[in-house]
Amino acid sequence: MPYATQVIEKGTSYSFVAEAKPPTVTMPRIKALMTGSIPGFIDVVVNLNSPALLDDNLIWQAKTAGKRIIFYGDDTWVKLFPKHFVEYDGTTSFFVSDFTEVDDNVTRHLDRVLKREDWDLLILHYLGLDHIGHVTGPNSPLVGPKLREMDNILKKIHISLLSKEGEASLPSLLVVCGDHGMSETGSHGGSSEGEVHTPLLFISSAFEKRSGPLTQPELVQQTDLASTLAVGLGLPISRNSVGTLILPVVGGKTMREQLRFLHLNGFQLSRLLEENTPAYEKDPGYEQFKIAEKSHGNWIKLYLEGNNSEILMNLGKKVLKQYLEALKTLSASLSKQVAQYDMYSMMVGTVIVMEVLVLLLLSVPKALSSRAEFEVPLSPSLFSLLFYLMCLVLCAVHVIVCTSAESLCYFCSMSWLTALGVMMLISALMCGILSAIGKILENSRLPVKNPVASSSSWSEVDVLMLAGTIGHVLSLGASSFIEEEHQTWYFLINTLCLALCQELCRNHFLLTECDPQHGISLKQNFDGIGEASDCKSIDVPASGNSKLDKVASSAEFIKGSDKWISLASPWIILICCRLLRSLNQTGVQWAHRPDFGHWLTSSEHKSELSFLAAVSLVMIFFLVQRRCSLVSKIAMALGLLGVYSYRAAIGNVVFPWQHDSKDISKGITEARFVYVFVLGIVFTGTKDLLKSQVISADSSVKSTGLWEVYSGLVLLAALLFRPHNLPVLVFCLLIQTMMTKYIWRPLKCDAAQITIMHYWFGQAFFYFQGNSNGIATVDVSAGFVGLESYVEIPAIFLTAFATYAGPLLWAIHLLCYLSSEVSRFCARALEGPQEMKLSGNCLMEALAIREKCIKTQKLLHLRNAAAVGHGCFCYALMRSIPVAVYILLVTGLRYHLFIWSVFSPKLLYEGVHVFITAAICLFFTAMDQNHSQKVQD
């Protein structure tokens, strides 16, 4: 930006580095710039659809004073200030694939507006540079041309303002600033140095021309801009502003005017402190302000006496310094204390979450029983006297709180009908908890019918899972553990692999096949698998048949090779996880360090990235297609080819015959080509699922349908992932395949163990993607793949899916495994006698096997339903425990130093994850409920 550099070095300007507070997203930062206050973290969510700003702000003050304001750019301003501009043209900020049109839509108005005289304030919000960062990163070759474009626009505005100053009575002021910065990956929302440090440049002929060498720009707060502009425009400082006046901007004024400006700022801050702090008089900043105010009074006396000596100047400088120290202390104190929490609404939400968790914990014995029943005893509670009494008490409390509360309460602002529904929910859950406790106490008095069968032993893997879950929950109370949570999950899955290796060695070497204690101890809910495996293990007499002898020897050879592959599987998984850790650095402490992903995405290594992406897509096809139908296999192959074509179209990768990527497009056609195959595969799988649920009771149809839905989601993830992240998807599929065939089957793990392993690996893969607990790692560009404009629902869905692809794919794979694995033995036995040409006693034995399996098929379906039910319950419990504990921790730590930068972003991630988990559990239940009921009938 040569012109801006020239103005800073030789012109009449002041430059600063403005520090923004997290969350560093657009809407909260605009509020901070215009109100001088620190927005709450909920504004990250509200940023998607900004409501009108009701707080006292600079735009409202300017409009009230008769200023005519024109705005062009990000339509967030239009939503925040809907009736404040005499002319405006908003452009959506969420369509990040647009680098040029969003800026051209602003620039096209400039020539006409700069010639006019009918406006006082002109606000321009350009978006192209932000979009380039989101899609291609801060080191993109597109950044340079965009900065030069912005420099030319700055030059045009400045020259136009200078040409008009001879006619105007007052000089113009040009302010250049950023609402937020950019992280190393091109995103924003967190608290890294690149995200919170933004440029702030004041240009005006009213300033003295710069002389001498350039100095390091002074660090100021972004909230200081509102106070400075208010003073400069002769407007009142916003009531809730915590900013201080940037003194150099008014340094050209007389000492009397400077002291007056600082006194106005200090008076406003002291009034705000008085409103928010009971013991405000003891605050150091307030005491300093009062001292400075007295000194200011003494200076005024000398000034009115006409004293122009050096004593007056020295006293003025002393008062100036006192005011600045007082303002700095007041601002720092208010920044910590001004946050007002809606405790009543927070407590209502916390009570509901804790009630659900307690109900889940009380239902553990029944939910993990052989029938996998989880019944919330609400129907008796709704007709009990206790329920109505609790509703009345809660409604009375609600009326008292809402009529006596002075501050605005979100729960009180809801309609009375909605509030009554919430009260009824709390009462019903409480009655359900009391009913569940009563049943537990009643059952505890009954004698145990079979104490031997009810006893169970704990393996090392069980102890590790329990200790790991508890340890992770406890770690959420420390900010460092939240910032580096990925290290916790990497440690847990590595330790799990070592524990599984120990179990496999014990299974293959220390225990014999006839040992009833073979493998991990079976839980009560998986007895049906044992019966199915009995069908498989019945020996068929050979009767001298040489063909059967060859088959038997081949089977022994396969069994022997499988044993060694099984023993090597945990170590292969460990190697895969280590490679994935090197792909994306995440967290806070080491996020700035170069990783393999940075190396791949640099422009010098596009050929290597293209080769890796092509190999990854081929491996994805081979790992997914094995259980798909022929039509789905063809659709998957074409879809993956479309994925590569899309990435080549937008310039991420190149085809072998391409020498350059000058013909870069948005890839809309290629992406929609892939979407067609995604929808086709998912539709085919859904059709099979409906067929298995409504028409037939064939478990193989259901298994195929689930797998095709899963493969469709894998294809969608391949489209949304950045090319350097495709190996994450490959290793996800590879680890799932190896654990299914070589770990879970030999060890005969039960549904609870398998669910916890899926959950752990899903959490680890969330971080393997490059995600963290900071908002900046959300890949917003994934929400606009294949879209020509901003469409809210698809954009939100695609962004959420791309962010949580790891946990989602592992959860759907869990459902596929639990739904298909239990009945595979019976399916083989049923097909076996039809395929083998046997005679005599051999055929009679085979038919007897088939007869036995037909009799146990109904039992297998019931066990299958139990396994899916156990998985659903365990998955919900694994999510509920950390969320409930974390809500309590955040409530207790709401005044912590890192509440906005660390704890609040994590809470937002947990909220979205709970919503996705609820959708997954509903899908589990839908896949299980109708089918199991039909079998029981």
Tab-separated table of C-alpha atoms in Angstrom, residues 350-363 374-382 384 386-387 390 425-441:
chain	number	residue	atom	x	y	z
A	350	THR	CA	-28.396	-25.184	34.341
A	351	VAL	CA	-31.214	-26.820	36.340
A	352	ILE	CA	-32.666	-28.433	33.190
A	353	VAL	CA	-29.261	-29.748	32.081
A	354	MET	CA	-28.472	-31.182	35.520
A	355	GLU	CA	-31.912	-32.819	35.772
A	356	VAL	CA	-31.388	-34.566	32.424
A	357	LEU	CA	-27.944	-35.770	33.532
A	358	VAL	CA	-29.253	-37.126	36.841
A	359	LEU	CA	-32.061	-38.912	35.018
A	360	LEU	CA	-29.542	-40.515	32.645
A	361	LEU	CA	-27.337	-41.639	35.526
A	362	LEU	CA	-30.275	-43.123	37.436
A	363	SER	CA	-31.333	-45.035	34.319
A	374	PHE	CA	-34.695	-46.383	28.797
A	375	GLU	CA	-38.066	-45.154	29.973
A	376	VAL	CA	-38.478	-41.715	31.473
A	377	PRO	CA	-41.301	-42.178	34.016
A	378	LEU	CA	-43.123	-38.959	33.096
A	379	SER	CA	-46.683	-40.219	32.546
A	380	PRO	CA	-47.374	-40.954	36.242
A	381	SER	CA	-45.598	-37.750	37.219
A	382	LEU	CA	-47.826	-35.559	35.046
A	384	SER	CA	-49.312	-36.399	40.483
A	386	LEU	CA	-46.246	-33.087	43.401
A	387	PHE	CA	-46.055	-32.035	39.742
A	390	MET	CA	-43.893	-27.689	41.816
A	425	LEU	CA	-40.550	-29.374	31.911
A	426	ILE	CA	-38.507	-28.704	35.051
A	427	SER	CA	-41.322	-30.047	37.247
A	428	ALA	CA	-41.808	-33.160	35.112
A	429	LEU	CA	-38.085	-33.956	35.099
A	430	MET	CA	-37.919	-33.540	38.868
A	431	CYS	CA	-40.885	-35.857	39.364
A	432	GLY	CA	-39.272	-38.348	36.980
A	433	ILE	CA	-36.075	-38.270	39.016
A	434	LEU	CA	-37.965	-38.879	42.269
A	435	SER	CA	-39.912	-41.721	40.650
A	436	ALA	CA	-36.699	-43.331	39.346
A	437	ILE	CA	-35.100	-43.078	42.806
A	438	GLY	CA	-38.192	-44.701	44.322
A	439	LYS	CA	-38.014	-47.625	41.895
A	440	ILE	CA	-34.311	-48.115	42.603
A	441	LEU	CA	-34.939	-48.211	46.354
